[in-house]
Amino acid sequence: MKCVTPEERGQSTLSSTVNLNDINVVNIAREVCSSSPHLAVELGIQLPYRHPYSNEPVVDVELNATQAAALVQLKILEEISNSFEPKFPVEETVWDFANGNLATETRTVNGR
């Protein structure tokens, strides 16, 4: 078991060490399942139902490494897509509803 110390991270203040054995693609994918369950359903991964106000312990999703990697990849692609695609389509015809009320000619009033 390798632990990263604060000095190895370049920190001068003491903090807890990180156990690198606890960080793997399956654990990351389980977090993706909790934050974006629609992606798991899209991949055909069965999620155990748990009522949000239940006191029962959380049941971990059973994933193999291939499913976990696909889920993490799909989440990354979704985040990239959300960053580059406009959320609202650009409409150039915003004031079309007022075309009938807009003046089509310029009038000069008092020399202005």
PDB file of N, CA and C in Angstrom:
ATOM      1  N   MET A   1       0.840  -1.168   0.000  1.00  0.00           N
ATOM      2  CA  MET A   1       0.000   0.000   0.000  1.00  0.00           C
ATOM      3  C   MET A   1       0.892   1.239   0.000  1.00  0.00           C
ATOM      4  N   LYS A   2       0.702   2.070  -1.035  1.00  0.00           N
ATOM      5  CA  LYS A   2       1.500   3.288  -1.141  1.00  0.00           C
ATOM      6  C   LYS A   2       0.654   4.471  -0.712  1.00  0.00           C
ATOM      7  N   CYS A   3       1.171   5.259   0.181  1.00  0.00           N
ATOM      8  CA  CYS A   3       0.480   6.463   0.636  1.00  0.00           C
ATOM      9  C   CYS A   3       1.261   7.685   0.167  1.00  0.00           C
ATOM     10  N   VAL A   4       0.532   8.687  -0.308  1.00  0.00           N
ATOM     11  CA  VAL A   4       1.143   9.933  -0.748  1.00  0.00           C
ATOM     12  C   VAL A   4       1.142  10.881   0.438  1.00  0.00           C
ATOM     13  N   THR A   5       2.288  11.385   0.756  1.00  0.00           N
ATOM     14  CA  THR A   5       2.404  12.291   1.894  1.00  0.00           C
ATOM     15  C   THR A   5       2.216  13.733   1.433  1.00  0.00           C
ATOM     16  N   PRO A   6       1.905  14.646   2.348  1.00  0.00           N
ATOM     17  CA  PRO A   6       1.757  16.056   1.971  1.00  0.00           C
ATOM     18  C   PRO A   6       3.022  16.629   1.337  1.00  0.00           C
ATOM     19  N   GLU A   7       4.187  16.173   1.790  1.00  0.00           N
ATOM     20  CA  GLU A   7       5.436  16.679   1.212  1.00  0.00           C
ATOM     21  C   GLU A   7       5.554  16.266  -0.256  1.00  0.00           C
ATOM     22  N   GLU A   8       5.113  15.053  -0.581  1.00  0.00           N
ATOM     23  CA  GLU A   8       5.167  14.598  -1.975  1.00  0.00           C
ATOM     24  C   GLU A   8       4.180  15.368  -2.854  1.00  0.00           C
ATOM     25  N   ARG A   9       3.114  15.885  -2.260  1.00  0.00           N
ATOM     26  CA  ARG A   9       2.153  16.693  -2.993  1.00  0.00           C
ATOM     27  C   ARG A   9       2.563  18.153  -3.054  1.00  0.00           C
ATOM     28  N   GLY A  10       3.643  18.518  -2.389  1.00  0.00           N
ATOM     29  CA  GLY A  10       4.111  19.893  -2.398  1.00  0.00           C
ATOM     30  C   GLY A  10       3.404  20.765  -1.383  1.00  0.00           C
ATOM     31  N   GLN A  11       2.791  20.159  -0.375  1.00  0.00           N
ATOM     32  CA  GLN A  11       2.101  20.928   0.650  1.00  0.00           C
ATOM     33  C   GLN A  11       3.010  21.122   1.844  1.00  0.00           C
ATOM     34  N   SER A  12       2.915  22.297   2.422  1.00  0.00           N
ATOM     35  CA  SER A  12       3.738  22.559   3.596  1.00  0.00           C
ATOM     36  C   SER A  12       2.972  22.288   4.890  1.00  0.00           C
ATOM     37  N   THR A  13       1.640  22.367   4.845  1.00  0.00           N
ATOM     38  CA  THR A  13       0.845  22.091   6.040  1.00  0.00           C
ATOM     39  C   THR A  13       0.499  20.612   6.095  1.00  0.00           C
ATOM     40  N   LEU A  14       0.364  20.104   7.287  1.00  0.00           N
ATOM     41  CA  LEU A  14       0.057  18.696   7.447  1.00  0.00           C
ATOM     42  C   LEU A  14      -1.415  18.429   7.153  1.00  0.00           C
ATOM     43  N   SER A  15      -1.653  17.376   6.412  1.00  0.00           N
ATOM     44  CA  SER A  15      -3.018  16.919   6.159  1.00  0.00           C
ATOM     45  C   SER A  15      -2.973  15.400   6.073  1.00  0.00           C
ATOM     46  N   SER A  16      -4.123  14.788   5.964  1.00  0.00           N
ATOM     47  CA  SER A  16      -4.139  13.331   5.925  1.00  0.00           C
ATOM     48  C   SER A  16      -3.565  12.826   4.609  1.00  0.00           C
ATOM     49  N   THR A  17      -2.987  11.644   4.658  1.00  0.00           N
ATOM     50  CA  THR A  17      -2.441  11.040   3.444  1.00  0.00           C
ATOM     51  C   THR A  17      -3.563  10.381   2.658  1.00  0.00           C
ATOM     52  N   VAL A  18      -3.354  10.218   1.382  1.00  0.00           N
ATOM     53  CA  VAL A  18      -4.345   9.623   0.495  1.00  0.00           C
ATOM     54  C   VAL A  18      -3.930   8.196   0.202  1.00  0.00           C
ATOM     55  N   ASN A  19      -4.835   7.268   0.391  1.00  0.00           N
ATOM     56  CA  ASN A  19      -4.566   5.877   0.078  1.00  0.00           C
ATOM     57  C   ASN A  19      -4.862   5.658  -1.404  1.00  0.00           C
ATOM     58  N   LEU A  20      -3.828   5.459  -2.204  1.00  0.00           N
ATOM     59  CA  LEU A  20      -4.009   5.319  -3.650  1.00  0.00           C
ATOM     60  C   LEU A  20      -4.704   4.018  -4.027  1.00  0.00           C
ATOM     61  N   ASN A  21      -4.719   3.044  -3.132  1.00  0.00           N
ATOM     62  CA  ASN A  21      -5.397   1.781  -3.434  1.00  0.00           C
ATOM     63  C   ASN A  21      -6.911   1.933  -3.420  1.00  0.00           C
ATOM     64  N   ASP A  22      -7.420   2.967  -2.759  1.00  0.00           N
ATOM     65  CA  ASP A  22      -8.858   3.188  -2.715  1.00  0.00           C
ATOM     66  C   ASP A  22      -9.375   3.906  -3.954  1.00  0.00           C
ATOM     67  N   ILE A  23      -8.478   4.454  -4.747  1.00  0.00           N
ATOM     68  CA  ILE A  23      -8.875   5.180  -5.951  1.00  0.00           C
ATOM     69  C   ILE A  23      -8.709   4.240  -7.135  1.00  0.00           C
ATOM     70  N   ASN A  24      -9.826   3.816  -7.701  1.00  0.00           N
ATOM     71  CA  ASN A  24      -9.776   2.995  -8.911  1.00  0.00           C
ATOM     72  C   ASN A  24     -10.976   3.330  -9.779  1.00  0.00           C
ATOM     73  N   VAL A  25     -11.014   2.780 -10.977  1.00  0.00           N
ATOM     74  CA  VAL A  25     -12.048   3.146 -11.938  1.00  0.00           C
ATOM     75  C   VAL A  25     -13.434   2.698 -11.469  1.00  0.00           C
ATOM     76  N   VAL A  26     -13.517   1.611 -10.727  1.00  0.00           N
ATOM     77  CA  VAL A  26     -14.817   1.141 -10.250  1.00  0.00           C
ATOM     78  C   VAL A  26     -15.385   2.099  -9.212  1.00  0.00           C
ATOM     79  N   ASN A  27     -14.556   2.574  -8.298  1.00  0.00           N
ATOM     80  CA  ASN A  27     -15.038   3.530  -7.297  1.00  0.00           C
ATOM     81  C   ASN A  27     -15.434   4.860  -7.935  1.00  0.00           C
ATOM     82  N   ILE A  28     -14.685   5.286  -8.934  1.00  0.00           N
ATOM     83  CA  ILE A  28     -15.045   6.519  -9.647  1.00  0.00           C
ATOM     84  C   ILE A  28     -16.370   6.321 -10.369  1.00  0.00           C
ATOM     85  N   ALA A  29     -16.562   5.153 -10.978  1.00  0.00           N
ATOM     86  CA  ALA A  29     -17.808   4.869 -11.692  1.00  0.00           C
ATOM     87  C   ALA A  29     -18.995   4.803 -10.734  1.00  0.00           C
ATOM     88  N   ARG A  30     -18.776   4.326  -9.524  1.00  0.00           N
ATOM     89  CA  ARG A  30     -19.866   4.308  -8.537  1.00  0.00           C
ATOM     90  C   ARG A  30     -20.300   5.731  -8.189  1.00  0.00           C
ATOM     91  N   GLU A  31     -19.349   6.648  -8.117  1.00  0.00           N
ATOM     92  CA  GLU A  31     -19.707   8.043  -7.879  1.00  0.00           C
ATOM     93  C   GLU A  31     -20.474   8.619  -9.062  1.00  0.00           C
ATOM     94  N   VAL A  32     -20.083   8.204 -10.279  1.00  0.00           N
ATOM     95  CA  VAL A  32     -20.810   8.647 -11.474  1.00  0.00           C
ATOM     96  C   VAL A  32     -22.246   8.129 -11.422  1.00  0.00           C
ATOM     97  N   CYS A  33     -22.412   6.882 -10.978  1.00  0.00           N
ATOM     98  CA  CYS A  33     -23.763   6.308 -10.856  1.00  0.00           C
ATOM     99  C   CYS A  33     -24.629   7.121  -9.901  1.00  0.00           C
ATOM    100  N   SER A  34     -24.042   7.593  -8.828  1.00  0.00           N
ATOM    101  CA  SER A  34     -24.837   8.354  -7.867  1.00  0.00           C
ATOM    102  C   SER A  34     -25.159   9.754  -8.373  1.00  0.00           C
ATOM    103  N   SER A  35     -24.255  10.356  -9.140  1.00  0.00           N
ATOM    104  CA  SER A  35     -24.504  11.714  -9.619  1.00  0.00           C
ATOM    105  C   SER A  35     -25.241  11.750 -10.952  1.00  0.00           C
ATOM    106  N   SER A  36     -25.070  10.715 -11.785  1.00  0.00           N
ATOM    107  CA  SER A  36     -25.701  10.685 -13.110  1.00  0.00           C
ATOM    108  C   SER A  36     -26.249   9.291 -13.397  1.00  0.00           C
ATOM    109  N   PRO A  37     -27.322   8.899 -12.721  1.00  0.00           N
ATOM    110  CA  PRO A  37     -27.840   7.547 -12.935  1.00  0.00           C
ATOM    111  C   PRO A  37     -28.364   7.311 -14.348  1.00  0.00           C
ATOM    112  N   HIS A  38     -28.719   8.375 -15.059  1.00  0.00           N
ATOM    113  CA  HIS A  38     -29.214   8.203 -16.428  1.00  0.00           C
ATOM    114  C   HIS A  38     -28.153   7.612 -17.344  1.00  0.00           C
ATOM    115  N   LEU A  39     -26.879   7.874 -17.059  1.00  0.00           N
ATOM    116  CA  LEU A  39     -25.810   7.302 -17.883  1.00  0.00           C
ATOM    117  C   LEU A  39     -25.701   5.797 -17.677  1.00  0.00           C
ATOM    118  N   ALA A  40     -25.866   5.359 -16.432  1.00  0.00           N
ATOM    119  CA  ALA A  40     -25.818   3.922 -16.155  1.00  0.00           C
ATOM    120  C   ALA A  40     -26.969   3.209 -16.844  1.00  0.00           C
ATOM    121  N   VAL A  41     -28.141   3.820 -16.807  1.00  0.00           N
ATOM    122  CA  VAL A  41     -29.301   3.214 -17.465  1.00  0.00           C
ATOM    123  C   VAL A  41     -29.076   3.149 -18.969  1.00  0.00           C
ATOM    124  N   GLU A  42     -28.452   4.182 -19.520  1.00  0.00           N
ATOM    125  CA  GLU A  42     -28.164   4.208 -20.956  1.00  0.00           C
ATOM    126  C   GLU A  42     -27.229   3.070 -21.368  1.00  0.00           C
ATOM    127  N   LEU A  43     -26.322   2.696 -20.484  1.00  0.00           N
ATOM    128  CA  LEU A  43     -25.404   1.590 -20.766  1.00  0.00           C
ATOM    129  C   LEU A  43     -25.990   0.229 -20.398  1.00  0.00           C
ATOM    130  N   GLY A  44     -27.192   0.220 -19.847  1.00  0.00           N
ATOM    131  CA  GLY A  44     -27.823  -1.036 -19.479  1.00  0.00           C
ATOM    132  C   GLY A  44     -27.377  -1.585 -18.137  1.00  0.00           C
ATOM    133  N   ILE A  45     -26.819  -0.745 -17.296  1.00  0.00           N
ATOM    134  CA  ILE A  45     -26.367  -1.167 -15.972  1.00  0.00           C
ATOM    135  C   ILE A  45     -27.551  -1.051 -15.018  1.00  0.00           C
ATOM    136  N   GLN A  46     -27.843  -2.131 -14.313  1.00  0.00           N
ATOM    137  CA  GLN A  46     -28.958  -2.147 -13.367  1.00  0.00           C
ATOM    138  C   GLN A  46     -28.547  -1.456 -12.077  1.00  0.00           C
ATOM    139  N   LEU A  47     -29.304  -0.459 -11.690  1.00  0.00           N
ATOM    140  CA  LEU A  47     -29.034   0.252 -10.443  1.00  0.00           C
ATOM    141  C   LEU A  47     -30.023  -0.226  -9.385  1.00  0.00           C
ATOM    142  N   PRO A  48     -29.532  -0.572  -8.211  1.00  0.00           N
ATOM    143  CA  PRO A  48     -30.475  -0.955  -7.153  1.00  0.00           C
ATOM    144  C   PRO A  48     -31.261   0.258  -6.690  1.00  0.00           C
ATOM    145  N   TYR A  49     -32.585   0.094  -6.564  1.00  0.00           N
ATOM    146  CA  TYR A  49     -33.423   1.216  -6.155  1.00  0.00           C
ATOM    147  C   TYR A  49     -33.313   1.397  -4.646  1.00  0.00           C
ATOM    148  N   ARG A  50     -33.187   2.630  -4.252  1.00  0.00           N
ATOM    149  CA  ARG A  50     -33.177   2.972  -2.828  1.00  0.00           C
ATOM    150  C   ARG A  50     -33.966   4.253  -2.668  1.00  0.00           C
ATOM    151  N   HIS A  51     -34.964   4.209  -1.817  1.00  0.00           N
ATOM    152  CA  HIS A  51     -35.778   5.399  -1.574  1.00  0.00           C
ATOM    153  C   HIS A  51     -34.874   6.480  -0.991  1.00  0.00           C
ATOM    154  N   PRO A  52     -34.973   7.721  -1.490  1.00  0.00           N
ATOM    155  CA  PRO A  52     -34.057   8.774  -1.040  1.00  0.00           C
ATOM    156  C   PRO A  52     -34.121   9.079   0.452  1.00  0.00           C
ATOM    157  N   TYR A  53     -35.269   8.807   1.095  1.00  0.00           N
ATOM    158  CA  TYR A  53     -35.399   9.112   2.517  1.00  0.00           C
ATOM    159  C   TYR A  53     -35.268   7.863   3.382  1.00  0.00           C
ATOM    160  N   SER A  54     -34.761   6.806   2.801  1.00  0.00           N
ATOM    161  CA  SER A  54     -34.643   5.542   3.519  1.00  0.00           C
ATOM    162  C   SER A  54     -33.453   5.566   4.477  1.00  0.00           C
ATOM    163  N   ASN A  55     -33.583   4.843   5.579  1.00  0.00           N
ATOM    164  CA  ASN A  55     -32.481   4.707   6.536  1.00  0.00           C
ATOM    165  C   ASN A  55     -31.625   3.477   6.251  1.00  0.00           C
ATOM    166  N   GLU A  56     -32.005   2.693   5.247  1.00  0.00           N
ATOM    167  CA  GLU A  56     -31.255   1.491   4.902  1.00  0.00           C
ATOM    168  C   GLU A  56     -29.898   1.882   4.327  1.00  0.00           C
ATOM    169  N   PRO A  57     -28.906   1.028   4.501  1.00  0.00           N
ATOM    170  CA  PRO A  57     -27.583   1.347   3.946  1.00  0.00           C
ATOM    171  C   PRO A  57     -27.611   1.330   2.422  1.00  0.00           C
ATOM    172  N   VAL A  58     -26.738   2.105   1.863  1.00  0.00           N
ATOM    173  CA  VAL A  58     -26.643   2.198   0.405  1.00  0.00           C
ATOM    174  C   VAL A  58     -26.052   0.906  -0.142  1.00  0.00           C
ATOM    175  N   VAL A  59     -26.667   0.373  -1.203  1.00  0.00           N
ATOM    176  CA  VAL A  59     -26.166  -0.831  -1.851  1.00  0.00           C
ATOM    177  C   VAL A  59     -25.265  -0.391  -3.004  1.00  0.00           C
ATOM    178  N   ASP A  60     -24.019  -0.846  -2.991  1.00  0.00           N
ATOM    179  CA  ASP A  60     -23.093  -0.478  -4.055  1.00  0.00           C
ATOM    180  C   ASP A  60     -23.481  -1.156  -5.366  1.00  0.00           C
ATOM    181  N   VAL A  61     -23.295  -0.449  -6.454  1.00  0.00           N
ATOM    182  CA  VAL A  61     -23.558  -0.988  -7.780  1.00  0.00           C
ATOM    183  C   VAL A  61     -22.451  -1.979  -8.108  1.00  0.00           C
ATOM    184  N   GLU A  62     -22.850  -3.149  -8.595  1.00  0.00           N
ATOM    185  CA  GLU A  62     -21.860  -4.154  -8.994  1.00  0.00           C
ATOM    186  C   GLU A  62     -21.400  -3.851 -10.417  1.00  0.00           C
ATOM    187  N   LEU A  63     -20.156  -3.469 -10.555  1.00  0.00           N
ATOM    188  CA  LEU A  63     -19.587  -3.127 -11.862  1.00  0.00           C
ATOM    189  C   LEU A  63     -18.301  -3.895 -12.082  1.00  0.00           C
ATOM    190  N   ASN A  64     -18.081  -4.296 -13.324  1.00  0.00           N
ATOM    191  CA  ASN A  64     -16.759  -4.816 -13.652  1.00  0.00           C
ATOM    192  C   ASN A  64     -15.942  -3.663 -14.241  1.00  0.00           C
ATOM    193  N   ALA A  65     -14.681  -3.908 -14.497  1.00  0.00           N
ATOM    194  CA  ALA A  65     -13.793  -2.827 -14.948  1.00  0.00           C
ATOM    195  C   ALA A  65     -14.221  -2.264 -16.301  1.00  0.00           C
ATOM    196  N   THR A  66     -14.741  -3.112 -17.190  1.00  0.00           N
ATOM    197  CA  THR A  66     -15.158  -2.648 -18.514  1.00  0.00           C
ATOM    198  C   THR A  66     -16.371  -1.730 -18.407  1.00  0.00           C
ATOM    199  N   GLN A  67     -17.357  -2.128 -17.613  1.00  0.00           N
ATOM    200  CA  GLN A  67     -18.535  -1.285 -17.423  1.00  0.00           C
ATOM    201  C   GLN A  67     -18.158   0.033 -16.748  1.00  0.00           C
ATOM    202  N   ALA A  68     -17.282  -0.054 -15.771  1.00  0.00           N
ATOM    203  CA  ALA A  68     -16.859   1.145 -15.050  1.00  0.00           C
ATOM    204  C   ALA A  68     -16.148   2.113 -15.984  1.00  0.00           C
ATOM    205  N   ALA A  69     -15.264   1.589 -16.815  1.00  0.00           N
ATOM    206  CA  ALA A  69     -14.527   2.443 -17.748  1.00  0.00           C
ATOM    207  C   ALA A  69     -15.477   3.086 -18.759  1.00  0.00           C
ATOM    208  N   ALA A  70     -16.458   2.324 -19.248  1.00  0.00           N
ATOM    209  CA  ALA A  70     -17.426   2.876 -20.203  1.00  0.00           C
ATOM    210  C   ALA A  70     -18.259   3.969 -19.557  1.00  0.00           C
ATOM    211  N   LEU A  71     -18.635   3.774 -18.300  1.00  0.00           N
ATOM    212  CA  LEU A  71     -19.442   4.763 -17.591  1.00  0.00           C
ATOM    213  C   LEU A  71     -18.659   6.050 -17.350  1.00  0.00           C
ATOM    214  N   VAL A  72     -17.409   5.924 -16.945  1.00  0.00           N
ATOM    215  CA  VAL A  72     -16.567   7.102 -16.720  1.00  0.00           C
ATOM    216  C   VAL A  72     -16.331   7.828 -18.043  1.00  0.00           C
ATOM    217  N   GLN A  73     -16.100   7.068 -19.106  1.00  0.00           N
ATOM    218  CA  GLN A  73     -15.889   7.677 -20.418  1.00  0.00           C
ATOM    219  C   GLN A  73     -17.136   8.429 -20.878  1.00  0.00           C
ATOM    220  N   LEU A  74     -18.314   7.842 -20.669  1.00  0.00           N
ATOM    221  CA  LEU A  74     -19.553   8.496 -21.061  1.00  0.00           C
ATOM    222  C   LEU A  74     -19.773   9.780 -20.268  1.00  0.00           C
ATOM    223  N   LYS A  75     -19.434   9.769 -18.983  1.00  0.00           N
ATOM    224  CA  LYS A  75     -19.560  10.965 -18.149  1.00  0.00           C
ATOM    225  C   LYS A  75     -18.614  12.063 -18.627  1.00  0.00           C
ATOM    226  N   ILE A  76     -17.397  11.685 -18.982  1.00  0.00           N
ATOM    227  CA  ILE A  76     -16.437  12.669 -19.493  1.00  0.00           C
ATOM    228  C   ILE A  76     -16.945  13.281 -20.793  1.00  0.00           C
ATOM    229  N   LEU A  77     -17.472  12.437 -21.690  1.00  0.00           N
ATOM    230  CA  LEU A  77     -17.995  12.945 -22.957  1.00  0.00           C
ATOM    231  C   LEU A  77     -19.198  13.857 -22.732  1.00  0.00           C
ATOM    232  N   GLU A  78     -20.045  13.530 -21.761  1.00  0.00           N
ATOM    233  CA  GLU A  78     -21.184  14.382 -21.463  1.00  0.00           C
ATOM    234  C   GLU A  78     -20.721  15.742 -20.944  1.00  0.00           C
ATOM    235  N   GLU A  79     -19.729  15.744 -20.061  1.00  0.00           N
ATOM    236  CA  GLU A  79     -19.221  17.011 -19.516  1.00  0.00           C
ATOM    237  C   GLU A  79     -18.570  17.852 -20.604  1.00  0.00           C
ATOM    238  N   ILE A  80     -17.829  17.218 -21.507  1.00  0.00           N
ATOM    239  CA  ILE A  80     -17.213  17.958 -22.614  1.00  0.00           C
ATOM    240  C   ILE A  80     -18.295  18.531 -23.515  1.00  0.00           C
ATOM    241  N   SER A  81     -19.297  17.736 -23.803  1.00  0.00           N
ATOM    242  CA  SER A  81     -20.389  18.183 -24.658  1.00  0.00           C
ATOM    243  C   SER A  81     -21.127  19.361 -24.023  1.00  0.00           C
ATOM    244  N   ASN A  82     -21.349  19.298 -22.719  1.00  0.00           N
ATOM    245  CA  ASN A  82     -22.034  20.393 -22.036  1.00  0.00           C
ATOM    246  C   ASN A  82     -21.210  21.670 -22.040  1.00  0.00           C
ATOM    247  N   SER A  83     -19.892  21.536 -22.118  1.00  0.00           N
ATOM    248  CA  SER A  83     -19.039  22.715 -22.102  1.00  0.00           C
ATOM    249  C   SER A  83     -18.994  23.415 -23.451  1.00  0.00           C
ATOM    250  N   PHE A  84     -19.164  22.668 -24.557  1.00  0.00           N
ATOM    251  CA  PHE A  84     -18.989  23.258 -25.871  1.00  0.00           C
ATOM    252  C   PHE A  84     -20.288  23.527 -26.614  1.00  0.00           C
ATOM    253  N   GLU A  85     -21.370  22.852 -26.262  1.00  0.00           N
ATOM    254  CA  GLU A  85     -22.618  23.075 -26.962  1.00  0.00           C
ATOM    255  C   GLU A  85     -23.403  24.187 -26.271  1.00  0.00           C
ATOM    256  N   PRO A  86     -24.011  25.050 -27.051  1.00  0.00           N
ATOM    257  CA  PRO A  86     -24.835  26.071 -26.412  1.00  0.00           C
ATOM    258  C   PRO A  86     -26.064  25.426 -25.780  1.00  0.00           C
ATOM    259  N   LYS A  87     -26.387  25.852 -24.595  1.00  0.00           N
ATOM    260  CA  LYS A  87     -27.549  25.307 -23.908  1.00  0.00           C
ATOM    261  C   LYS A  87     -28.840  25.821 -24.529  1.00  0.00           C
ATOM    262  N   PHE A  88     -28.835  27.056 -25.004  1.00  0.00           N
ATOM    263  CA  PHE A  88     -30.010  27.647 -25.609  1.00  0.00           C
ATOM    264  C   PHE A  88     -29.657  28.019 -27.043  1.00  0.00           C
ATOM    265  N   PRO A  89     -30.476  27.651 -28.005  1.00  0.00           N
ATOM    266  CA  PRO A  89     -30.155  27.992 -29.392  1.00  0.00           C
ATOM    267  C   PRO A  89     -30.187  29.503 -29.603  1.00  0.00           C
ATOM    268  N   VAL A  90     -29.278  29.966 -30.419  1.00  0.00           N
ATOM    269  CA  VAL A  90     -29.201  31.392 -30.705  1.00  0.00           C
ATOM    270  C   VAL A  90     -30.304  31.733 -31.695  1.00  0.00           C
ATOM    271  N   GLU A  91     -31.153  32.649 -31.316  1.00  0.00           N
ATOM    272  CA  GLU A  91     -32.256  33.079 -32.173  1.00  0.00           C
ATOM    273  C   GLU A  91     -31.952  34.485 -32.681  1.00  0.00           C
ATOM    274  N   GLU A  92     -31.868  34.607 -33.981  1.00  0.00           N
ATOM    275  CA  GLU A  92     -31.616  35.915 -34.573  1.00  0.00           C
ATOM    276  C   GLU A  92     -32.913  36.701 -34.729  1.00  0.00           C
ATOM    277  N   THR A  93     -34.039  36.066 -34.535  1.00  0.00           N
ATOM    278  CA  THR A  93     -35.330  36.701 -34.764  1.00  0.00           C
ATOM    279  C   THR A  93     -36.010  37.034 -33.440  1.00  0.00           C
ATOM    280  N   VAL A  94     -35.271  37.619 -32.532  1.00  0.00           N
ATOM    281  CA  VAL A  94     -35.800  37.900 -31.204  1.00  0.00           C
ATOM    282  C   VAL A  94     -36.932  38.931 -31.267  1.00  0.00           C
ATOM    283  N   TRP A  95     -36.796  39.942 -32.131  1.00  0.00           N
ATOM    284  CA  TRP A  95     -37.764  41.038 -32.154  1.00  0.00           C
ATOM    285  C   TRP A  95     -38.765  40.903 -33.285  1.00  0.00           C
ATOM    286  N   ASP A  96     -38.921  39.734 -33.871  1.00  0.00           N
ATOM    287  CA  ASP A  96     -39.889  39.559 -34.958  1.00  0.00           C
ATOM    288  C   ASP A  96     -41.314  39.853 -34.525  1.00  0.00           C
ATOM    289  N   PHE A  97     -41.644  39.584 -33.277  1.00  0.00           N
ATOM    290  CA  PHE A  97     -43.007  39.825 -32.807  1.00  0.00           C
ATOM    291  C   PHE A  97     -43.359  41.305 -32.831  1.00  0.00           C
ATOM    292  N   ALA A  98     -42.348  42.181 -32.848  1.00  0.00           N
ATOM    293  CA  ALA A  98     -42.597  43.621 -32.802  1.00  0.00           C
ATOM    294  C   ALA A  98     -42.412  44.296 -34.149  1.00  0.00           C
ATOM    295  N   ASN A  99     -42.205  43.542 -35.210  1.00  0.00           N
ATOM    296  CA  ASN A  99     -41.950  44.141 -36.524  1.00  0.00           C
ATOM    297  C   ASN A  99     -43.054  45.097 -36.954  1.00  0.00           C
ATOM    298  N   GLY A 100     -44.286  44.776 -36.652  1.00  0.00           N
ATOM    299  CA  GLY A 100     -45.391  45.654 -37.052  1.00  0.00           C
ATOM    300  C   GLY A 100     -45.374  46.982 -36.327  1.00  0.00           C
ATOM    301  N   ASN A 101     -44.808  47.041 -35.163  1.00  0.00           N
ATOM    302  CA  ASN A 101     -44.791  48.277 -34.379  1.00  0.00           C
ATOM    303  C   ASN A 101     -43.535  49.109 -34.592  1.00  0.00           C
ATOM    304  N   LEU A 102     -42.547  48.557 -35.224  1.00  0.00           N
ATOM    305  CA  LEU A 102     -41.292  49.277 -35.418  1.00  0.00           C
ATOM    306  C   LEU A 102     -41.411  50.250 -36.574  1.00  0.00           C
ATOM    307  N   ALA A 103     -40.846  51.427 -36.431  1.00  0.00           N
ATOM    308  CA  ALA A 103     -40.863  52.436 -37.491  1.00  0.00           C
ATOM    309  C   ALA A 103     -39.851  52.043 -38.560  1.00  0.00           C
ATOM    310  N   THR A 104     -40.267  52.133 -39.811  1.00  0.00           N
ATOM    311  CA  THR A 104     -39.370  51.768 -40.903  1.00  0.00           C
ATOM    312  C   THR A 104     -38.671  52.980 -41.490  1.00  0.00           C
ATOM    313  N   GLU A 105     -39.105  54.159 -41.130  1.00  0.00           N
ATOM    314  CA  GLU A 105     -38.472  55.375 -41.663  1.00  0.00           C
ATOM    315  C   GLU A 105     -37.956  56.226 -40.518  1.00  0.00           C
ATOM    316  N   THR A 106     -36.965  57.036 -40.825  1.00  0.00           N
ATOM    317  CA  THR A 106     -36.380  57.926 -39.837  1.00  0.00           C
ATOM    318  C   THR A 106     -36.981  59.305 -40.022  1.00  0.00           C
ATOM    319  N   ARG A 107     -37.498  59.874 -38.941  1.00  0.00           N
ATOM    320  CA  ARG A 107     -38.073  61.223 -39.004  1.00  0.00           C
ATOM    321  C   ARG A 107     -37.154  62.187 -38.293  1.00  0.00           C
ATOM    322  N   THR A 108     -37.113  63.394 -38.785  1.00  0.00           N
ATOM    323  CA  THR A 108     -36.341  64.458 -38.149  1.00  0.00           C
ATOM    324  C   THR A 108     -37.305  65.343 -37.392  1.00  0.00           C
ATOM    325  N   VAL A 109     -37.091  65.474 -36.083  1.00  0.00           N
ATOM    326  CA  VAL A 109     -37.948  66.300 -35.247  1.00  0.00           C
ATOM    327  C   VAL A 109     -37.081  67.387 -34.634  1.00  0.00           C
ATOM    328  N   ASN A 110     -37.457  68.653 -34.897  1.00  0.00           N
ATOM    329  CA  ASN A 110     -36.731  69.819 -34.375  1.00  0.00           C
ATOM    330  C   ASN A 110     -35.248  69.775 -34.725  1.00  0.00           C
ATOM    331  N   GLY A 111     -34.950  69.363 -35.919  1.00  0.00           N
ATOM    332  CA  GLY A 111     -33.565  69.369 -36.394  1.00  0.00           C
ATOM    333  C   GLY A 111     -32.696  68.266 -35.826  1.00  0.00           C
ATOM    334  N   ARG A 112     -33.287  67.353 -35.156  1.00  0.00           N
ATOM    335  CA  ARG A 112     -32.504  66.249 -34.593  1.00  0.00           C
ATOM    336  C   ARG A 112     -32.751  64.982 -35.313  1.00  0.00           C
TER     337      ARG A 112
END
